[in-house]
Amino acid sequence: MAKLVVNQDKIGNIEELVKICPFGALENHNGVLEISGACKMCRLCVKKGPKGAVEYVEEEVKQIDKSLWSGIGIYVDHVDGEIHPVTYELIGKARELAEKVREQVYAVFIGSNIYDKAEELLHYGVDKVFVYDEEELKYFRIEPYTAAFSDFINNIKPAAILVGATTIGRSLAPRIAARFKTGLTADCTILDMKENTDLVQIRPAFGGNIMAQIVTPNSRPQLATVRYKVMTAPERSEEVKGEIIKCEIKKENLKSKITALDVKKKNKDVGISDAEIIVAAGRGVKSEKDIDLLKELAELLGGEFACTRPLIEAGWVDAKRQIGLSGRTVRPRLIIACGISGAVQFTAGMNNSDYIFAINTDDKAPIFKVANYGIVGDLYKIIPDLIEKIKLAKEA
């Protein structure tokens, strides 16, 4: 880190110095020179101003002792002990990373009446499960959950922690990052680990136009969130390995300014995240009524209909059916992309599908680079023929 230091006694003509800054970051406040947030650290004031009036100072970064931090932690996302599938996906990735650096995988399980559910995690390769089972943790409230999570970090000191990008995970991870003054990379699509336990976090940036590689070499723990369906969950082993550790925490640390009176389950939406087959529409669909054609195909295949962002912005489809960086991540066995160009914003949300089938009139469309099968043609001719053949096959 670096900063600019102003030596008021060496300035001389303050207005002449103010004029040097091309960004208007130097301000004269009653004869005192101040640097505003508009400063771009170009250092013209240092080079062209009176000698010593403004100094560029490199701050010494306190180096962290990485040997004090080891292992990879996983936050167990659950509702009433029912573990969210993203947890198993994160365990699979954590196991892969841990083997590279020859360290252990830990899981932190926070809730009430959950101790007997912890054994399930040991079937997926977790070395130790740390369980915080308290009545005060029955419902998710940010203060007590943060206290329990922080207690786990302070006692175990994992080098990296992976959190599912669920509603709870997106709320809890930033709170933990702020408390430990460490970084947090959201919605990672690729994770790797160096021999010195530095976590390499890769995610789309600038609207998905580039893939940013983020490393926080002087921060521990390293925190990353990952969306559901991005990583691959390991196979459940019948053999149980590892241990479950019951953790104690002081009751006063679990106090909250929020009182949860009751929690009611909402009606489960029929979503695209868990669909085995998806028919997706893109900008190639000309009108709202034409969506019915693709919905019919999806219904015949026993799948779900989805779309890209332009159709959401047009108001044709509910936002819950959008695939991509600003929508849902999916991993079906089959996805049929109809009239979709294949911009990275879309493909990042579905490129882990087992089979990708693309239909597009443009033979140079990027979607064909990720598709397993492709047809260069008009969806308005291909889809009706496909529907007809499926109907005949079902009648036979």
Coordinates of C-alpha atoms in Angstrom, one line a residue:
M1 CA 0.0 0.0 0.0
A2 CA 1.1 3.6 -0.6
K3 CA -0.1 7.0 0.3
L4 CA 0.6 10.7 -0.3
V5 CA 1.8 12.8 2.6
V6 CA 1.4 16.6 2.6
N7 CA 4.0 18.7 4.3
Q8 CA 2.2 22.0 4.8
D9 CA 5.4 24.0 5.7
K10 CA 7.0 23.2 2.3
I11 CA 4.1 24.2 0.0
G12 CA 4.7 27.9 -0.7
N13 CA 2.0 29.0 -3.2
I14 CA -0.8 26.6 -2.4
E15 CA -2.9 27.7 -5.5
E16 CA -0.1 26.9 -7.9
L17 CA 0.1 23.4 -6.4
V18 CA -3.6 22.9 -6.6
K19 CA -3.5 23.6 -10.3
I20 CA -1.0 20.8 -10.9
C21 CA -3.5 18.0 -10.3
P22 CA -5.4 17.1 -13.5
F23 CA -8.1 15.3 -11.4
G24 CA -8.9 18.2 -9.1
A25 CA -8.0 16.1 -6.1
L26 CA -5.9 18.9 -4.4
E27 CA -8.1 21.3 -2.5
N28 CA -7.3 24.5 -0.5
H29 CA -9.3 24.5 2.7
N30 CA -8.5 27.8 4.5
G31 CA -4.9 27.7 3.6
V32 CA -4.5 24.0 4.3
L33 CA -3.8 21.6 1.4
E34 CA -6.0 18.5 1.5
I35 CA -6.1 15.5 -0.9
S36 CA -9.7 14.2 -1.8
G37 CA -10.9 10.9 -2.9
A38 CA -10.5 12.0 -6.5
C39 CA -6.8 11.3 -6.3
K40 CA -5.5 8.7 -8.8
M41 CA -2.0 8.5 -7.4
C42 CA -0.5 9.8 -10.6
R43 CA 2.1 11.6 -8.4
L44 CA 2.3 14.7 -10.6
C45 CA 2.0 16.8 -7.4
V46 CA 5.2 15.0 -6.2
K47 CA 7.1 15.5 -9.4
K48 CA 6.1 19.0 -10.4
G49 CA 5.2 20.6 -7.0
P50 CA 7.7 22.2 -4.6
K51 CA 10.3 19.8 -3.4
G52 CA 9.0 17.9 -0.3
A53 CA 5.6 19.5 -0.4
V54 CA 3.9 16.2 -1.2
E55 CA 5.7 12.9 -0.7
Y56 CA 4.8 9.5 -2.0
V57 CA 5.3 6.9 0.9
E58 CA 5.2 3.2 0.5
E59 CA 3.6 1.6 3.6
E60 CA 5.2 -1.5 4.8
V61 CA 2.8 -4.5 4.6
K62 CA 2.9 -6.7 7.6
Q63 CA 3.6 -10.2 6.5
I64 CA 1.4 -12.9 7.7
D65 CA 2.8 -16.2 9.1
K66 CA 1.2 -18.7 6.8
S67 CA 2.5 -21.6 8.9
L68 CA -0.2 -20.8 11.5
W69 CA -3.0 -21.4 9.1
S70 CA -3.7 -24.8 7.5
G71 CA -6.5 -26.9 6.1
I72 CA -9.6 -25.9 4.1
G73 CA -12.9 -25.1 5.7
I74 CA -16.4 -25.6 4.4
Y75 CA -19.4 -23.9 5.7
V76 CA -22.3 -26.4 5.9
D77 CA -25.3 -24.7 4.4
H78 CA -28.6 -26.2 5.7
V79 CA -32.2 -25.6 6.7
D80 CA -33.2 -27.5 9.9
G81 CA -30.4 -29.9 9.4
E82 CA -31.2 -30.6 5.7
I83 CA -27.9 -30.0 4.0
H84 CA -27.9 -28.0 0.8
P85 CA -26.3 -29.9 -2.1
V86 CA -23.8 -27.0 -2.7
T87 CA -22.1 -28.2 0.5
Y88 CA -21.2 -31.5 -1.1
E89 CA -19.9 -29.8 -4.2
L90 CA -17.7 -27.6 -2.1
I91 CA -16.4 -30.6 -0.2
G92 CA -15.4 -32.3 -3.5
K93 CA -13.4 -29.2 -4.5
A94 CA -11.9 -28.8 -1.0
R95 CA -10.8 -32.4 -1.0
E96 CA -9.1 -31.8 -4.4
L97 CA -7.3 -28.7 -3.2
A98 CA -6.3 -30.3 0.2
E99 CA -4.6 -33.2 -1.6
K100 CA -2.4 -30.8 -3.5
V101 CA -1.1 -29.3 -0.3
R102 CA -1.4 -32.4 1.9
E103 CA -3.8 -30.8 4.4
Q104 CA -7.2 -31.6 5.9
V105 CA -10.7 -30.6 5.1
Y106 CA -12.9 -29.2 7.8
A107 CA -16.6 -28.5 7.9
V108 CA -18.3 -26.1 10.3
F109 CA -21.9 -27.1 11.0
I110 CA -23.9 -24.4 12.8
G111 CA -27.5 -24.8 14.0
S112 CA -29.8 -26.5 16.5
N113 CA -30.5 -30.3 16.9
I114 CA -28.1 -31.0 14.1
Y115 CA -25.4 -33.2 15.8
D116 CA -26.9 -36.4 14.5
K117 CA -26.9 -35.0 10.9
A118 CA -23.2 -34.3 10.9
E119 CA -22.2 -37.9 10.2
E120 CA -23.5 -37.6 6.7
L121 CA -20.6 -35.2 5.9
L122 CA -18.1 -37.9 6.7
H123 CA -19.4 -40.0 3.8
Y124 CA -18.0 -37.3 1.4
G125 CA -14.4 -37.1 2.6
V126 CA -14.5 -34.5 5.4
D127 CA -11.7 -35.1 8.0
K128 CA -13.3 -33.2 10.8
V129 CA -16.8 -31.7 11.4
F130 CA -17.0 -29.0 14.0
V131 CA -20.6 -28.8 15.3
Y132 CA -22.1 -25.8 17.0
D133 CA -25.4 -27.2 18.3
E134 CA -27.2 -24.6 20.4
E135 CA -30.8 -23.6 20.9
E136 CA -29.8 -20.0 20.1
L137 CA -28.8 -21.1 16.6
K138 CA -32.1 -22.6 15.7
Y139 CA -32.9 -19.9 13.2
F140 CA -30.3 -18.1 11.1
R141 CA -29.5 -14.7 12.6
I142 CA -26.4 -13.0 11.5
E143 CA -24.9 -12.1 14.9
P144 CA -24.9 -15.5 16.6
Y145 CA -24.0 -17.4 13.4
T146 CA -21.1 -15.0 12.8
A147 CA -19.9 -15.5 16.4
A148 CA -19.9 -19.3 16.0
F149 CA -18.2 -19.1 12.6
S150 CA -15.6 -16.8 14.1
D151 CA -15.0 -19.1 17.0
F152 CA -14.3 -21.9 14.5
I153 CA -11.8 -19.8 12.6
N154 CA -10.0 -18.5 15.7
N155 CA -9.6 -22.0 17.1
I156 CA -8.8 -24.0 13.9
K157 CA -7.2 -21.3 11.7
P158 CA -8.1 -22.8 8.2
A159 CA -6.0 -21.3 5.4
A160 CA -9.1 -21.1 3.1
I161 CA -12.8 -21.3 3.6
L162 CA -15.4 -22.1 0.9
V163 CA -19.0 -20.9 1.3
G164 CA -22.0 -21.7 -1.0
A165 CA -23.4 -18.6 -2.7
T166 CA -26.9 -19.2 -1.3
T167 CA -29.0 -16.6 0.4
I168 CA -27.4 -17.4 3.8
G169 CA -23.9 -17.8 2.4
R170 CA -24.0 -14.4 0.6
S171 CA -25.0 -12.8 3.9
L172 CA -22.6 -14.6 6.2
A173 CA -19.4 -14.7 4.1
P174 CA -19.0 -10.8 3.8
R175 CA -19.6 -10.5 7.6
I176 CA -16.8 -13.0 8.3
A177 CA -14.5 -11.3 5.8
A178 CA -15.0 -7.9 7.4
R179 CA -14.5 -9.3 10.9
F180 CA -11.1 -10.9 10.0
K181 CA -10.1 -8.0 7.6
T182 CA -9.5 -10.5 4.8
G183 CA -10.6 -10.7 1.2
L184 CA -13.7 -12.3 -0.2
T185 CA -14.1 -13.4 -3.9
A186 CA -17.7 -14.0 -4.8
D187 CA -19.1 -16.4 -7.3
C188 CA -15.9 -18.2 -8.2
T189 CA -16.1 -20.6 -11.2
I190 CA -12.6 -22.0 -10.9
L191 CA -10.5 -22.6 -7.7
D192 CA -6.9 -23.8 -7.4
M193 CA -4.3 -23.8 -4.7
K194 CA -0.5 -23.1 -4.7
E195 CA 2.0 -25.2 -2.7
N196 CA 2.2 -22.3 -0.1
T197 CA -1.6 -22.6 0.4
D198 CA -2.4 -19.4 -1.6
L199 CA -5.9 -19.9 -3.0
V200 CA -6.2 -19.0 -6.7
Q201 CA -9.7 -17.7 -7.2
I202 CA -11.0 -17.2 -10.7
R203 CA -14.3 -15.5 -11.6
P204 CA -15.8 -13.6 -14.5
A205 CA -15.4 -9.8 -14.3
F206 CA -16.4 -6.7 -16.3
G207 CA -19.8 -8.2 -17.2
G208 CA -18.2 -11.6 -18.0
N209 CA -15.9 -10.3 -20.7
I210 CA -12.8 -11.4 -18.9
M211 CA -11.9 -14.0 -16.3
A212 CA -10.2 -12.4 -13.3
Q213 CA -7.6 -14.4 -11.3
I214 CA -7.5 -13.2 -7.7
V215 CA -4.9 -14.1 -5.1
T216 CA -4.7 -12.8 -1.6
P217 CA -1.2 -13.9 -0.5
N218 CA -1.1 -11.8 2.6
S219 CA -4.5 -12.6 4.0
R220 CA -5.8 -15.5 6.1
P221 CA -8.3 -17.0 6.1
Q222 CA -8.9 -16.8 2.3
L223 CA -12.7 -16.6 1.6
A224 CA -14.5 -17.5 -1.6
T225 CA -18.2 -18.2 -2.4
V226 CA -19.2 -20.6 -5.1
R227 CA -22.6 -21.0 -6.8
Y228 CA -24.6 -24.2 -6.7
K229 CA -24.0 -26.5 -9.7
V230 CA -20.6 -25.0 -10.6
M231 CA -18.4 -27.7 -8.9
T232 CA -18.8 -31.5 -9.0
A233 CA -20.0 -33.3 -5.9
P234 CA -18.0 -36.5 -5.0
E235 CA -19.7 -39.9 -4.9
R236 CA -21.0 -40.8 -1.5
S237 CA -18.9 -43.4 0.2
E238 CA -20.5 -46.1 2.4
E239 CA -17.4 -46.0 4.5
V240 CA -17.2 -43.3 7.2
K241 CA -13.9 -41.6 7.9
G242 CA -13.1 -38.6 10.0
E243 CA -14.5 -37.4 13.3
I244 CA -17.2 -35.1 14.7
I245 CA -16.2 -32.5 17.3
K246 CA -18.8 -30.9 19.5
C247 CA -17.9 -27.3 20.0
E248 CA -18.8 -25.2 23.0
I249 CA -19.3 -21.4 22.9
K250 CA -20.3 -18.9 25.6
K251 CA -24.0 -18.1 25.6
E252 CA -23.4 -14.4 25.8
N253 CA -21.7 -14.6 22.4
L254 CA -24.9 -15.9 20.8
K255 CA -27.0 -12.9 21.7
S256 CA -28.8 -11.1 18.9
K257 CA -30.8 -7.9 18.5
I258 CA -33.1 -9.9 16.2
T259 CA -35.8 -12.1 17.6
A260 CA -37.1 -14.8 15.2
L261 CA -40.7 -15.4 16.1
D262 CA -41.4 -18.1 13.5
V263 CA -40.2 -19.4 10.1
K264 CA -42.6 -20.4 7.5
K265 CA -41.7 -22.4 4.4
K266 CA -42.7 -20.8 1.1
N267 CA -44.1 -22.8 -1.7
K268 CA -41.3 -24.4 -3.6
D269 CA -40.8 -22.9 -7.0
V270 CA -40.4 -25.1 -10.0
G271 CA -36.9 -23.8 -10.9
I272 CA -34.3 -24.5 -13.5
S273 CA -31.4 -25.1 -11.1
D274 CA -32.3 -28.7 -10.6
A275 CA -33.7 -29.5 -14.0
E276 CA -32.3 -32.5 -15.9
I277 CA -33.4 -31.1 -19.3
I278 CA -33.6 -27.4 -20.3
V279 CA -34.7 -25.8 -23.4
A280 CA -33.3 -22.2 -23.5
A281 CA -34.3 -19.3 -25.7
G282 CA -32.2 -16.4 -26.7
R283 CA -32.3 -13.3 -28.8
G284 CA -33.1 -15.4 -31.9
V285 CA -36.7 -15.7 -30.6
K286 CA -38.6 -12.9 -32.5
S287 CA -41.7 -12.4 -30.4
E288 CA -43.1 -13.2 -27.0
K289 CA -45.8 -15.6 -28.4
D290 CA -43.0 -17.7 -30.1
I291 CA -41.8 -18.7 -26.6
D292 CA -44.8 -21.1 -26.4
L293 CA -43.1 -23.2 -29.2
L294 CA -40.0 -23.7 -27.0
K295 CA -42.1 -24.3 -23.9
E296 CA -43.9 -27.1 -25.8
L297 CA -40.6 -28.7 -26.6
A298 CA -39.5 -28.5 -23.0
E299 CA -42.8 -30.1 -21.8
L300 CA -42.5 -32.9 -24.3
L301 CA -39.0 -33.7 -23.0
G302 CA -40.0 -33.5 -19.4
G303 CA -37.8 -30.5 -18.9
E304 CA -37.9 -26.8 -18.0
F305 CA -37.9 -23.7 -20.1
A306 CA -35.2 -21.0 -19.6
C307 CA -33.8 -18.0 -21.4
T308 CA -31.0 -15.4 -21.6
R309 CA -31.0 -11.9 -20.2
P310 CA -32.5 -10.0 -23.3
L311 CA -35.8 -11.9 -22.9
I312 CA -36.0 -10.9 -19.2
E313 CA -35.3 -7.3 -20.0
A314 CA -38.0 -7.4 -22.7
G315 CA -40.5 -8.5 -20.0
W316 CA -41.3 -11.8 -21.7
V317 CA -40.1 -14.2 -19.1
D318 CA -39.8 -14.3 -15.3
A319 CA -36.3 -13.5 -14.0
K320 CA -36.2 -16.8 -12.2
R321 CA -35.7 -18.6 -15.5
Q322 CA -32.6 -16.7 -16.6
I323 CA -29.4 -18.6 -17.1
G324 CA -26.0 -16.8 -16.7
L325 CA -23.9 -14.6 -14.4
S326 CA -26.8 -12.4 -13.4
G327 CA -29.2 -15.3 -13.4
R328 CA -29.0 -19.0 -12.3
T329 CA -26.2 -21.5 -12.7
V330 CA -27.5 -24.8 -14.2
R331 CA -26.0 -28.2 -14.8
P332 CA -28.6 -30.4 -16.6
R333 CA -28.0 -33.6 -18.5
L334 CA -29.1 -31.9 -21.6
I335 CA -29.6 -28.2 -22.6
I336 CA -30.9 -27.1 -26.0
A337 CA -29.8 -23.6 -26.7
C338 CA -32.2 -22.0 -29.3
G339 CA -31.2 -18.8 -31.0
I340 CA -28.5 -18.1 -28.4
S341 CA -25.2 -16.5 -29.5
G342 CA -23.3 -17.9 -26.6
A343 CA -21.8 -14.8 -24.9
V344 CA -19.6 -15.7 -21.9
Q345 CA -22.3 -14.2 -19.5
F346 CA -24.6 -17.0 -20.6
T347 CA -22.1 -19.9 -21.1
A348 CA -20.6 -19.3 -17.6
G349 CA -23.9 -20.4 -16.2
M350 CA -24.4 -23.6 -18.2
N351 CA -21.0 -24.8 -19.6
N352 CA -20.9 -27.7 -17.1
S353 CA -23.9 -29.3 -18.6
D354 CA -23.5 -33.0 -19.7
Y355 CA -24.6 -32.3 -23.3
I356 CA -25.1 -28.9 -25.0
F357 CA -27.1 -28.9 -28.1
A358 CA -27.1 -25.5 -30.0
I359 CA -29.4 -24.2 -32.8
N360 CA -28.3 -20.9 -34.5
T361 CA -28.4 -19.4 -38.0
D362 CA -24.8 -18.0 -37.5
D363 CA -22.2 -20.7 -38.0
K364 CA -19.6 -18.5 -36.3
A365 CA -21.7 -18.0 -33.1
P366 CA -19.6 -18.6 -30.0
I367 CA -22.2 -21.1 -28.7
F368 CA -20.8 -23.7 -31.1
K369 CA -17.4 -23.6 -29.4
V370 CA -18.9 -25.0 -26.2
A371 CA -21.7 -27.1 -27.7
N372 CA -21.4 -30.9 -28.0
Y373 CA -23.8 -30.9 -31.0
G374 CA -24.9 -28.0 -33.2
I375 CA -27.2 -27.3 -36.1
V376 CA -26.8 -24.2 -38.3
G377 CA -30.3 -23.3 -39.2
D378 CA -33.5 -21.5 -38.4
L379 CA -35.1 -22.6 -35.1
Y380 CA -38.5 -21.8 -36.5
K381 CA -38.0 -24.7 -39.0
I382 CA -36.0 -27.0 -36.8
I383 CA -38.1 -26.9 -33.5
P384 CA -41.5 -27.7 -35.1
D385 CA -39.9 -30.7 -36.9
L386 CA -38.3 -31.8 -33.7
I387 CA -41.6 -31.5 -31.8
E388 CA -43.4 -33.5 -34.5
K389 CA -40.9 -36.3 -34.4
I390 CA -41.0 -36.5 -30.6
K391 CA -44.8 -36.7 -30.7
L392 CA -44.7 -39.5 -33.3
A393 CA -42.1 -41.4 -31.2
K394 CA -44.3 -41.1 -28.1
E395 CA -47.4 -42.4 -30.0
A396 CA -45.4 -45.3 -31.3

